[in-house]
Short mmCIF file of C-alpha atoms and ligand atoms in Angstrom, two decimals:
data_model
loop_
_atom_site.label_atom_id
_atom_site.label_comp_id
_atom_site.label_asym_id
_atom_site.label_seq_id
_atom_site.Cartn_x
_atom_site.Cartn_y
_atom_site.Cartn_z
CA MET L 8 -165.43 -104.04 64.51
CA SER L 9 -162.89 -101.37 65.75
CA GLU L 10 -163.22 -98.22 67.52
CA LEU L 11 -160.34 -96.71 65.51
CA VAL L 12 -159.72 -97.18 61.72
CA ILE L 13 -156.88 -95.66 59.70
CA VAL L 14 -157.66 -95.44 56.26
CA ALA L 15 -154.48 -95.00 53.77
CA ASN L 16 -153.64 -95.90 50.43
CA ARG L 17 -151.09 -98.54 51.50
CA LEU L 18 -151.00 -101.03 54.13
CA PRO L 19 -147.98 -100.59 56.59
CA VAL L 20 -146.61 -103.74 55.79
CA ASP L 21 -144.90 -105.00 52.75
CA GLN L 22 -145.03 -108.43 51.52
CA VAL L 23 -142.09 -110.81 51.49
CA ILE L 24 -141.68 -114.13 49.58
CA ASP L 25 -139.46 -116.46 51.83
CA ASP L 26 -137.13 -118.90 50.30
CA ASP L 27 -139.71 -121.70 50.55
CA GLY L 28 -142.01 -119.50 48.34
CA GLY L 29 -144.28 -118.58 51.48
CA ILE L 30 -145.90 -115.32 51.89
CA SER L 31 -145.15 -113.18 55.20
CA TRP L 32 -145.47 -109.58 56.08
CA ARG L 33 -142.72 -107.09 57.03
CA ARG L 34 -143.78 -103.60 58.71
CA SER L 35 -142.70 -101.08 56.18
CA PRO L 36 -140.71 -98.25 57.36
CA GLY L 37 -142.23 -95.08 57.99
CA GLY L 38 -143.32 -92.19 60.08
CA LEU L 39 -147.08 -92.75 60.16
CA VAL L 40 -147.18 -96.27 61.38
CA THR L 41 -144.76 -95.23 64.14
CA ALA L 42 -146.94 -92.43 65.12
CA LEU L 43 -150.17 -94.10 65.22
CA GLU L 44 -149.07 -97.44 66.54
CA PRO L 45 -149.60 -96.83 70.20
CA VAL L 46 -152.93 -95.42 69.76
CA LEU L 47 -154.09 -98.23 67.48
CA ARG L 48 -152.93 -100.75 69.74
CA SER L 49 -154.84 -99.19 72.72
CA ASN L 50 -157.95 -98.74 70.68
CA GLU L 51 -157.95 -102.41 69.12
CA GLY L 52 -157.76 -100.30 65.82
CA ALA L 53 -157.72 -101.54 62.37
CA TRP L 54 -155.90 -100.31 59.02
CA VAL L 55 -157.59 -100.39 55.78
CA GLY L 56 -155.03 -100.14 52.85
CA TRP L 57 -153.91 -101.48 49.29
CA PRO L 58 -151.24 -104.33 50.07
CA GLY L 59 -149.18 -103.27 47.08
CA GLY L 60 -149.77 -106.27 44.46
CA VAL L 61 -152.21 -106.66 41.64
CA ASP L 62 -155.65 -108.05 42.09
CA GLN L 63 -154.38 -109.64 45.45
CA GLN L 64 -157.95 -110.78 47.22
CA LEU L 65 -156.92 -111.00 50.88
CA GLU L 66 -158.93 -111.50 53.87
CA PRO L 67 -158.25 -109.21 56.89
CA PHE L 68 -155.05 -110.57 58.83
CA VAL L 69 -153.05 -109.66 61.72
CA SER L 70 -149.36 -108.74 61.54
CA GLU L 71 -147.34 -107.83 64.70
CA GLY L 72 -150.46 -107.21 66.62
CA LEU L 73 -151.80 -104.95 63.87
CA HIS L 74 -155.40 -105.70 62.16
CA LEU L 75 -154.86 -105.17 58.69
CA VAL L 76 -157.79 -104.93 56.13
CA PRO L 77 -156.52 -105.24 52.56
CA VAL L 78 -158.29 -103.31 49.64
CA SER L 79 -157.43 -104.74 46.08
CA LEU L 80 -156.59 -103.17 43.09
CA SER L 81 -156.35 -104.25 39.53
CA ALA L 82 -153.73 -103.66 37.22
CA SER L 83 -155.85 -101.17 35.37
CA GLU L 84 -156.90 -99.31 38.78
CA ILE L 85 -153.25 -99.21 39.69
CA GLU L 86 -152.50 -97.46 36.40
CA GLU L 87 -155.65 -95.17 36.01
CA PHE L 88 -156.21 -94.57 39.95
CA TYR L 89 -152.88 -94.56 41.39
CA GLU L 90 -150.19 -93.73 38.98
CA GLY L 91 -152.72 -91.95 36.87
CA PHE L 92 -155.13 -89.48 38.95
CA SER L 93 -153.18 -89.64 41.81
CA ASN L 94 -149.50 -89.37 40.86
CA GLY L 95 -150.18 -87.71 37.15
CA SER L 96 -152.98 -85.33 38.06
CA LEU L 97 -153.15 -84.32 41.92
CA TRP L 98 -149.49 -84.60 42.77
CA PRO L 99 -148.27 -82.18 40.33
CA LEU L 100 -151.32 -80.07 40.66
CA TYR L 101 -150.59 -79.58 44.33
CA HIS L 102 -146.93 -78.92 44.14
CA ASP L 103 -147.49 -75.79 42.36
CA VAL L 104 -147.41 -77.86 38.87
CA VAL L 105 -143.79 -78.11 39.11
CA ALA L 106 -144.65 -80.74 36.30
CA LYS L 107 -147.87 -80.38 34.14
CA PRO L 108 -150.43 -82.25 35.41
CA GLU L 109 -152.60 -84.30 32.89
CA TYR L 110 -156.42 -84.84 33.24
CA HIS L 111 -158.14 -87.90 31.84
CA ARG L 112 -161.81 -88.88 32.51
CA GLU L 113 -161.23 -92.48 32.69
CA TRP L 114 -158.41 -91.71 35.45
CA TRP L 115 -161.11 -89.90 37.52
CA ASP L 116 -163.60 -92.56 37.08
CA SER L 117 -161.14 -95.02 38.52
CA TYR L 118 -160.36 -92.43 41.17
CA VAL L 119 -163.98 -92.45 42.38
CA ALA L 120 -164.43 -96.42 41.96
CA VAL L 121 -161.44 -97.15 44.36
CA ASN L 122 -162.38 -94.31 46.55
CA GLN L 123 -165.66 -96.10 46.98
CA ARG L 124 -164.19 -99.39 47.64
CA PHE L 125 -161.98 -98.13 50.33
CA ALA L 126 -165.15 -96.22 51.98
CA GLU L 127 -166.96 -99.56 52.05
CA GLN L 128 -164.03 -101.67 53.69
CA ALA L 129 -163.95 -99.01 56.16
CA ALA L 130 -167.54 -98.96 56.70
CA ALA L 131 -167.61 -102.61 57.00
CA VAL L 132 -164.73 -102.52 60.09
CA ALA L 133 -165.71 -99.60 62.08
CA ALA L 134 -167.56 -100.06 65.14
CA THR L 135 -170.73 -97.93 66.16
CA GLY L 136 -169.65 -94.34 66.99
CA ALA L 137 -166.01 -95.36 65.57
CA THR L 138 -163.24 -92.81 64.62
CA VAL L 139 -161.94 -93.10 61.19
CA TRP L 140 -158.99 -91.29 60.14
CA VAL L 141 -158.36 -91.03 56.33
CA GLN L 142 -154.82 -90.13 55.04
CA ASP L 143 -153.80 -88.56 52.10
CA TYR L 144 -154.47 -87.14 48.43
CA GLN L 145 -155.44 -90.63 46.91
CA LEU L 146 -158.38 -90.56 49.06
CA GLN L 147 -160.13 -87.49 49.34
CA LEU L 148 -163.70 -88.64 48.25
CA VAL L 149 -163.60 -91.29 51.28
CA PRO L 150 -164.70 -89.02 54.04
CA GLN L 151 -168.06 -88.24 51.94
CA MET L 152 -168.78 -91.67 50.89
CA LEU L 153 -168.09 -93.10 54.25
CA ARG L 154 -170.50 -90.41 55.67
CA GLU L 155 -173.18 -91.48 53.38
CA LEU L 156 -172.52 -94.93 54.36
CA ARG L 157 -172.02 -94.49 58.02
CA PRO L 158 -173.54 -91.44 59.75
CA ASP L 159 -172.59 -92.45 62.92
CA LEU L 160 -168.80 -92.34 62.51
CA ARG L 161 -166.54 -89.34 63.43
CA ILE L 162 -164.49 -88.69 60.37
CA GLY L 163 -161.12 -87.05 60.28
CA PHE L 164 -159.05 -86.52 56.96
CA TYR L 165 -155.18 -85.29 56.90
CA LEU L 166 -153.41 -84.16 53.67
CA HIS L 167 -149.73 -84.87 53.74
CA ILE L 168 -148.98 -82.88 50.75
CA PRO L 169 -149.58 -78.91 50.04
CA PHE L 170 -153.19 -77.84 49.27
CA PRO L 171 -152.70 -75.64 46.20
CA PRO L 172 -154.07 -71.79 45.82
CA SER L 173 -157.48 -71.63 44.41
CA GLU L 174 -155.87 -70.21 41.26
CA LEU L 175 -154.29 -73.59 40.50
CA PHE L 176 -157.07 -75.58 42.12
CA ALA L 177 -159.68 -74.33 39.63
CA GLN L 178 -157.92 -76.31 36.91
CA LEU L 179 -159.01 -79.24 38.13
CA PRO L 180 -162.23 -80.35 36.01
CA TRP L 181 -163.48 -82.28 39.07
CA ARG L 182 -162.48 -79.56 41.92
CA ARG L 183 -166.09 -79.43 43.28
CA GLN L 184 -166.52 -83.15 43.75
CA ILE L 185 -162.76 -82.99 45.61
CA LEU L 186 -164.15 -80.36 47.90
CA GLU L 187 -167.21 -82.12 48.72
CA GLY L 188 -165.62 -85.32 49.18
CA LEU L 189 -163.32 -83.71 51.98
CA LEU L 190 -166.25 -82.03 53.30
CA GLY L 191 -167.60 -85.00 54.82
CA ALA L 192 -164.87 -85.12 57.36
CA ASP L 193 -165.56 -83.34 60.61
CA LEU L 194 -161.89 -82.25 60.90
CA ILE L 195 -159.51 -81.88 58.04
CA GLY L 196 -155.72 -81.43 58.89
CA PHE L 197 -153.12 -79.61 56.53
CA GLN L 198 -149.49 -79.31 56.92
CA LEU L 199 -149.65 -75.66 57.13
CA ALA L 200 -152.11 -73.03 58.20
CA GLY L 201 -152.07 -71.31 54.79
CA ALA L 202 -153.52 -74.54 53.12
CA ALA L 203 -156.13 -75.07 55.41
CA GLN L 204 -157.00 -71.27 54.43
CA ASN L 205 -156.83 -71.89 50.87
CA PHE L 206 -159.14 -74.97 51.43
CA VAL L 207 -161.69 -72.72 53.42
CA ARG L 208 -161.65 -70.13 51.01
CA LEU L 209 -162.31 -72.40 47.92
CA VAL L 210 -165.33 -74.17 49.94
CA ARG L 211 -166.71 -70.64 50.48
CA ASN L 212 -166.26 -69.41 46.72
CA ARG L 213 -166.77 -72.77 44.76
CA VAL L 214 -169.48 -74.39 47.03
CA GLY L 215 -170.86 -71.69 48.54
CA HIS L 216 -170.99 -72.49 52.32
CA ARG L 217 -170.74 -70.18 55.04
CA THR L 218 -167.43 -70.05 56.71
CA HIS L 219 -165.71 -68.28 59.50
CA ARG L 220 -162.01 -68.83 60.08
CA GLU L 221 -161.15 -72.40 60.06
CA ARG L 222 -165.03 -73.59 60.16
CA VAL L 223 -167.45 -74.34 57.58
CA TYR L 224 -170.82 -74.47 58.32
CA LEU L 225 -172.79 -77.01 56.43
CA PRO L 226 -176.85 -76.63 55.54
CA ASP L 227 -177.55 -79.57 57.82
CA GLY L 228 -176.18 -77.76 60.64
CA ARG L 229 -172.83 -79.84 60.87
CA GLU L 230 -169.68 -78.16 61.24
CA VAL L 231 -166.33 -78.90 59.43
CA ARG L 232 -163.06 -77.67 61.01
CA ALA L 233 -159.80 -77.33 58.64
CA ALA L 234 -156.66 -76.52 60.45
CA ALA L 235 -152.89 -77.02 60.54
CA TYR L 236 -151.21 -80.02 62.36
CA PRO L 237 -147.29 -80.09 61.13
CA ILE L 238 -146.33 -83.55 60.88
CA SER L 239 -143.17 -84.88 62.60
CA ILE L 240 -140.91 -87.62 63.46
CA ASP L 241 -140.10 -90.07 66.37
CA ALA L 242 -137.45 -87.63 67.28
CA ALA L 243 -136.03 -89.82 70.33
CA GLU L 244 -135.98 -93.12 67.97
CA PHE L 245 -133.74 -91.27 65.51
CA GLU L 246 -131.33 -89.59 68.12
CA ASP L 247 -131.07 -93.17 69.73
CA LEU L 248 -130.31 -94.73 66.54
CA ALA L 249 -127.44 -92.02 65.81
CA ARG L 250 -126.07 -92.27 69.29
CA SER L 251 -125.78 -96.18 68.89
CA PRO L 252 -122.24 -97.18 68.60
CA GLU L 253 -122.82 -99.40 65.34
CA VAL L 254 -124.17 -96.28 63.87
CA ALA L 255 -121.16 -93.86 64.92
CA ARG L 256 -118.74 -96.65 63.79
CA ARG L 257 -120.57 -96.70 60.33
CA ALA L 258 -120.43 -92.92 60.12
CA GLU L 259 -116.74 -93.02 60.46
CA GLU L 260 -116.64 -95.65 58.03
CA ILE L 261 -118.35 -93.66 55.39
CA ARG L 262 -116.18 -90.77 55.71
CA GLU L 263 -112.95 -92.85 55.18
CA SER L 264 -114.52 -94.60 52.23
CA LEU L 265 -115.12 -91.43 50.60
CA GLY L 266 -111.31 -90.38 51.12
CA SER L 267 -111.86 -88.66 54.40
CA PRO L 268 -113.05 -85.03 53.09
CA LYS L 269 -113.09 -82.05 55.04
CA LYS L 270 -116.96 -81.46 54.30
CA ILE L 271 -119.63 -83.99 53.32
CA PHE L 272 -122.66 -82.33 51.83
CA LEU L 273 -125.80 -84.64 51.89
CA GLY L 274 -129.21 -85.14 50.09
CA VAL L 275 -131.69 -87.94 50.80
CA ASP L 276 -134.70 -87.80 48.79
CA ARG L 277 -137.38 -90.05 47.08
CA LEU L 278 -136.41 -89.53 43.26
CA ASP L 279 -139.19 -87.05 42.46
CA TYR L 280 -139.13 -83.69 40.52
CA THR L 281 -140.61 -81.92 43.35
CA LYS L 282 -137.41 -82.38 45.39
CA GLY L 283 -135.07 -80.14 43.32
CA ILE L 284 -132.54 -82.58 43.35
CA PHE L 285 -131.31 -81.51 39.87
CA ALA L 286 -130.97 -77.97 40.60
CA ARG L 287 -129.13 -78.68 43.95
CA LEU L 288 -126.56 -80.80 42.06
CA ARG L 289 -125.98 -78.23 39.46
CA ALA L 290 -125.46 -75.48 42.12
CA TYR L 291 -122.72 -77.86 44.26
CA ALA L 292 -121.09 -78.47 40.57
CA GLU L 293 -120.84 -74.95 39.86
CA LEU L 294 -119.17 -74.26 43.17
CA VAL L 295 -116.46 -76.88 42.40
CA GLU L 296 -116.16 -75.75 38.71
CA GLY L 297 -115.57 -72.09 40.15
CA GLY L 298 -112.90 -73.24 42.51
CA HIS L 299 -115.14 -72.39 45.64
CA LEU L 300 -114.94 -75.92 46.63
CA SER L 301 -112.39 -78.80 45.60
CA VAL L 302 -112.82 -82.56 45.17
CA GLU L 303 -110.24 -82.96 47.90
CA ASP L 304 -112.07 -81.17 50.40
CA ALA L 305 -115.76 -81.86 49.67
CA VAL L 306 -118.20 -84.35 48.30
CA PHE L 307 -121.72 -84.56 47.67
CA VAL L 308 -123.43 -87.57 48.31
CA GLN L 309 -127.04 -87.83 46.97
CA VAL L 310 -129.07 -90.87 48.00
CA ALA L 311 -132.12 -90.91 45.34
CA THR L 312 -134.74 -93.60 46.50
CA PRO L 313 -136.35 -95.18 43.45
CA SER L 314 -139.97 -93.85 43.02
CA ARG L 315 -143.31 -94.30 40.70
CA GLU L 316 -140.53 -95.73 38.18
CA ARG L 317 -143.70 -96.41 35.69
CA VAL L 318 -144.49 -92.89 35.64
CA GLU L 319 -143.24 -91.13 32.79
CA GLU L 320 -142.20 -87.87 34.27
CA TYR L 321 -140.08 -89.94 36.94
CA ARG L 322 -138.22 -92.10 34.40
CA ILE L 323 -137.44 -88.75 32.29
CA LEU L 324 -136.06 -87.04 35.68
CA ARG L 325 -134.07 -90.34 36.25
CA ASP L 326 -132.17 -89.87 33.13
CA GLU L 327 -131.66 -86.11 33.52
CA ILE L 328 -129.87 -86.60 37.05
CA ASP L 329 -128.11 -89.71 35.55
CA ARG L 330 -126.62 -87.29 32.60
CA LEU L 331 -125.74 -84.36 35.00
CA VAL L 332 -123.81 -86.56 37.56
CA GLY L 333 -121.88 -88.55 34.74
CA ARG L 334 -121.08 -84.96 33.02
CA VAL L 335 -120.07 -83.38 36.54
CA ASN L 336 -118.26 -86.41 37.51
CA GLY L 337 -116.49 -86.72 34.17
CA ASP L 338 -115.45 -83.26 33.72
CA LEU L 339 -114.34 -82.28 37.27
CA GLY L 340 -114.01 -85.56 39.04
CA GLN L 341 -110.59 -87.22 39.95
CA LEU L 342 -109.22 -90.67 40.03
CA GLY L 343 -111.06 -91.68 43.39
CA ARG L 344 -112.47 -88.59 43.75
CA PRO L 345 -115.81 -87.98 42.42
CA VAL L 346 -117.47 -84.60 42.88
CA ILE L 347 -120.93 -86.08 43.54
CA SER L 348 -121.24 -89.76 44.97
CA TYR L 349 -124.66 -90.79 43.79
CA MET L 350 -127.04 -93.81 44.88
CA HIS L 351 -130.37 -94.81 43.11
CA SER L 352 -131.24 -97.00 45.70
CA SER L 353 -133.12 -97.09 49.24
CA MET L 354 -131.25 -98.33 52.31
CA PRO L 355 -131.76 -99.40 55.99
CA ARG L 356 -132.77 -96.60 58.37
CA GLU L 357 -129.35 -97.47 60.19
CA GLU L 358 -127.57 -96.68 57.11
CA LEU L 359 -129.52 -93.18 56.82
CA ALA L 360 -128.77 -92.48 60.26
CA ALA L 361 -124.95 -92.93 59.44
CA LEU L 362 -125.29 -90.74 56.64
CA TYR L 363 -126.94 -88.09 58.87
CA ARG L 364 -124.15 -88.59 61.50
CA ALA L 365 -121.34 -88.18 58.88
CA ALA L 366 -122.85 -85.05 56.98
CA ASP L 367 -121.49 -81.73 57.80
CA VAL L 368 -124.06 -80.10 55.53
CA MET L 369 -127.73 -81.74 54.76
CA VAL L 370 -129.23 -80.06 51.75
CA VAL L 371 -132.89 -80.32 51.28
CA THR L 372 -134.16 -78.01 48.43
CA PRO L 373 -137.51 -79.07 46.99
CA PHE L 374 -139.53 -76.70 44.83
CA ARG L 375 -142.64 -77.63 47.20
CA ASP L 376 -142.95 -80.04 49.80
CA GLY L 377 -145.76 -80.59 52.33
CA MET L 378 -143.35 -80.95 55.16
CA ASN L 379 -140.33 -82.82 54.31
CA LEU L 380 -139.27 -85.12 57.16
CA VAL L 381 -135.60 -85.63 55.98
CA ALA L 382 -134.84 -82.45 57.26
CA LYS L 383 -136.14 -83.08 60.82
CA GLU L 384 -134.46 -86.55 60.84
CA TYR L 385 -131.32 -84.89 60.21
CA VAL L 386 -131.75 -82.46 63.15
CA ALA L 387 -132.92 -85.09 65.40
CA CYS L 388 -129.69 -87.01 64.69
CA ARG L 389 -127.62 -84.20 65.82
CA TYR L 390 -127.27 -84.79 69.24
CA ASP L 391 -123.95 -83.14 68.93
CA ASP L 392 -125.35 -80.03 68.11
CA ALA L 393 -123.15 -79.72 65.00
CA GLY L 394 -123.91 -79.75 61.39
CA ALA L 395 -125.68 -77.00 59.07
CA LEU L 396 -128.87 -77.69 57.27
CA VAL L 397 -129.88 -75.81 54.14
CA LEU L 398 -133.84 -75.98 53.46
CA SER L 399 -136.00 -74.69 50.83
CA GLU L 400 -138.35 -71.97 51.96
CA PHE L 401 -140.79 -73.94 50.11
CA ALA L 402 -140.89 -77.08 52.25
CA GLY L 403 -143.37 -76.94 55.18
CA ALA L 404 -140.48 -77.55 57.41
CA ALA L 405 -139.12 -73.94 56.86
CA ASN L 406 -142.11 -72.83 58.75
CA GLU L 407 -140.65 -74.40 61.96
CA LEU L 408 -136.98 -74.79 61.12
CA ARG L 409 -136.43 -70.94 60.99
CA GLN L 410 -132.87 -71.52 62.09
CA ALA L 411 -131.58 -73.75 58.95
CA TRP L 412 -129.74 -71.88 55.84
CA LEU L 413 -133.31 -70.97 54.02
CA VAL L 414 -133.05 -70.84 50.25
CA ASN L 415 -135.06 -70.21 47.17
CA PRO L 416 -134.33 -73.38 44.89
CA TYR L 417 -135.12 -71.60 41.67
CA ASP L 418 -132.12 -69.34 42.68
CA ILE L 419 -128.93 -70.99 41.75
CA ASN L 420 -126.69 -68.44 42.85
CA GLY L 421 -128.67 -67.96 45.93
CA MET L 422 -128.18 -71.77 46.81
CA LYS L 423 -124.58 -71.47 45.87
CA THR L 424 -124.05 -68.69 48.56
CA ALA L 425 -126.04 -70.39 51.09
CA LEU L 426 -124.21 -73.97 50.65
CA LEU L 427 -120.78 -72.05 50.92
CA ASP L 428 -122.02 -70.07 54.12
CA ALA L 429 -123.47 -73.19 55.84
CA CYS L 430 -120.21 -75.00 55.08
CA GLN L 431 -118.08 -71.99 56.03
CA ALA L 432 -120.21 -70.79 59.12
CA PRO L 433 -117.94 -70.91 62.57
CA GLU L 434 -118.90 -73.92 64.57
CA LYS L 435 -120.68 -71.72 67.03
CA GLU L 436 -122.74 -70.47 64.88
CA GLN L 437 -123.91 -73.93 63.55
CA SER L 438 -124.43 -75.25 67.06
CA ARG L 439 -126.57 -72.13 68.01
CA ARG L 440 -128.69 -73.03 64.95
CA MET L 441 -128.74 -76.49 65.34
CA ARG L 442 -129.62 -76.32 69.24
CA ALA L 443 -132.81 -74.09 68.43
CA MET L 444 -133.81 -76.21 65.72
CA ARG L 445 -133.38 -79.71 67.85
CA ARG L 446 -135.58 -78.14 70.42
CA THR L 447 -138.51 -77.57 68.08
CA VAL L 448 -137.91 -80.93 66.88
CA THR L 449 -137.86 -82.79 70.29
CA GLU L 450 -140.88 -80.81 71.67
CA ARG L 451 -143.09 -81.45 68.72
CA ASP L 452 -142.80 -84.83 67.53
CA VAL L 453 -145.03 -87.46 65.89
CA ALA L 454 -147.04 -88.44 68.81
CA LYS L 455 -147.86 -85.07 69.71
CA TRP L 456 -149.02 -84.38 66.11
CA ALA L 457 -151.34 -87.49 66.24
CA GLY L 458 -152.73 -86.79 69.53
CA ASP L 459 -153.26 -83.37 68.98
CA PHE L 460 -155.39 -84.32 65.69
CA LEU L 461 -157.40 -87.10 67.19
CA GLY L 462 -157.89 -84.98 70.24
CA ASP L 463 -159.50 -82.30 68.11
CA LEU L 464 -161.07 -84.72 66.17
CA THR L 465 -163.60 -85.54 69.07
CA ALA L 466 -164.08 -81.96 69.69
CA VAL L 467 -165.66 -80.81 66.54
CA ASN L 468 -169.47 -81.51 66.68
CA PRO L 469 -169.53 -82.77 70.41
CA ASP L 470 -173.01 -82.58 70.31
CA GLN L 471 -174.07 -84.34 67.14
CA ASP L 472 -176.52 -86.89 67.46
CA LEU L 473 -174.49 -89.76 65.84
CA THR L 474 -177.28 -92.27 65.17
CA LEU L 475 -179.86 -89.77 63.84
CA ARG L 476 -178.38 -88.03 61.09
CA PRO L 477 -180.53 -87.05 58.17
CA ASP L 478 -179.45 -87.59 54.53
CA PHE L 479 -178.10 -84.34 53.06
CA ASP L 480 -177.42 -82.82 49.93
CA TYR L 481 -175.24 -79.88 49.00
C1 GDG R 503 -144.65 -87.13 52.07
C2 GDG R 503 -144.90 -85.41 51.46
C3 GDG R 503 -144.26 -85.11 54.09
C4 GDG R 503 -136.03 -91.98 52.17
N1 GDG R 503 -135.16 -92.55 51.51
C5 GDG R 503 -135.03 -93.56 52.35
C6 GDG R 503 -135.76 -93.66 53.38
N2 GDG R 503 -136.56 -92.51 53.22
C7 GDG R 503 -137.43 -91.91 54.23
C8 GDG R 503 -136.92 -90.79 55.03
C9 GDG R 503 -138.34 -90.15 55.33
C10 GDG R 503 -139.33 -90.52 54.34
O1 GDG R 503 -138.87 -91.60 53.53
C11 GDG R 503 -139.44 -89.26 53.34
O2 GDG R 503 -140.09 -88.46 53.71
P1 GDG R 503 -140.26 -86.89 53.03
O3 GDG R 503 -141.06 -86.11 54.23
O4 GDG R 503 -139.17 -86.19 52.96
O5 GDG R 503 -140.95 -86.96 51.56
P2 GDG R 503 -142.15 -87.67 50.93
O6 GDG R 503 -141.94 -89.07 50.74
O7 GDG R 503 -142.48 -87.05 49.88
O8 GDG R 503 -143.35 -87.69 51.94
C12 GDG R 503 -143.85 -84.77 52.84
C13 GDG R 503 -144.50 -86.59 54.11
O9 GDG R 503 -145.27 -87.12 53.24
C14 GDG R 503 -145.15 -86.81 55.67
O10 GDG R 503 -146.24 -86.23 55.84
O11 GDG R 503 -143.30 -84.39 54.84
O12 GDG R 503 -144.07 -83.60 52.07
O13 GDG R 503 -144.43 -85.37 50.22
O14 GDG R 503 -138.77 -90.54 56.53
O15 GDG R 503 -136.23 -90.93 55.89
N3 GDG R 503 -136.04 -94.32 54.36
C15 GDG R 503 -135.26 -95.82 54.37
N4 GDG R 503 -134.39 -95.94 53.34
C16 GDG R 503 -134.23 -94.65 52.37
O16 GDG R 503 -133.49 -95.21 51.36
N5 GDG R 503 -135.51 -96.35 55.32
#
């Protein structure tokens, strides 16, 4: 039984099949596990999540000192709960309907069933009075389901993606169930204050509970707090990586292999339609076409990590980007000098850090993004105070990284101007901006994020009698 339980869609490990066919687990790279690892270890914590395969019935196990509790998903649940309701309904709806969300009743039924399974697993491993922290949009019903099973628990929820304004949220046929699901938590964390306000307003208008600022008052006397906790990265770890001689050498090698251009522009994203990859590459190609940048002097390196490849929208996007890159390089490139150097693959963190070090201009232009950690990682790696960040004003990170060249990704001409301004800015101006952003990223790292959230979670409902809660009905 654990005093602290993390519940997330995925376990923080990936399965590896060894040469002799044996199964082992490798820690998946990612900020969440880095952030939570120290607190998990000191509390004998457990992590409940899907191991990533089909119908894997696994007993809880320990990997690198972490207690892992697998939740099995069937092939149809992967299709309906994960690819369907999570990534075909909620993901586009919560990102400003950048793509059209689809709503199917069987997807919803699967979402309810899988959320119930996660809640049951969490209930089975949490000690009396334990703290359970549920993560992200795939599991929004878990807080309420868990509270029904285990009224003694302290429950937190964190949403990694934006929470939409009520005009959009109102589309969702199961809007009330989602709001009630979240209200099972004591503390609900969002990336931005605006998202927390959207949520509280919706609860007041759609569920009818009394609210005041960040607080919701439930009929049974319990309070729920909704507030902003902007997520971050392990900035020191990224800086150390960037400072290492291997990464420095690799950064030089990268520049040479690109033909030693004067300017390297860089994009690093999951291949997702929210990230604005197509629009940014178009803006860049127009700069080359218009003679503002030349293929001898500049190159755009775009890394697009494969993502959700079984979802139709993602396949279409991949084809569109393939075509654009092919056309731009065919029309404007020269022998050994592509306009855009495009990789549809994922790479080790060391290679990413080397790319961040090599890049003169980092281009992050999502149409909507909860935070965007890539922007923060770039800043963390620039211990030399050099380099320029072009950042969409629709990324949560824009709230903190005010000294970036902020752009509206829907405005192609505006993006062209910002790309040129950022790359031509005097070194002094670039380093003034970078220094200020580095201060922010270093001071507000991911350990502070986790500490702030968990600290505040224990302060909500401090006097609630955790063992004597009546059943309640909204
Ligand atoms: C969601 C929200 C929010 C990327 N390619 C490779 C690789 N990455 C790493 C990056 C970064 C992470 O993946 C991507 O994080 P982002 O924040 O940019 O975007 P999402 O994946 O959409 O994340 C987002 C985040 O949750 C956290 O709350 O900020 O708004 O959408 O860390 O470095 N890592 C490696 N190889 C790659 O090829 N090793």
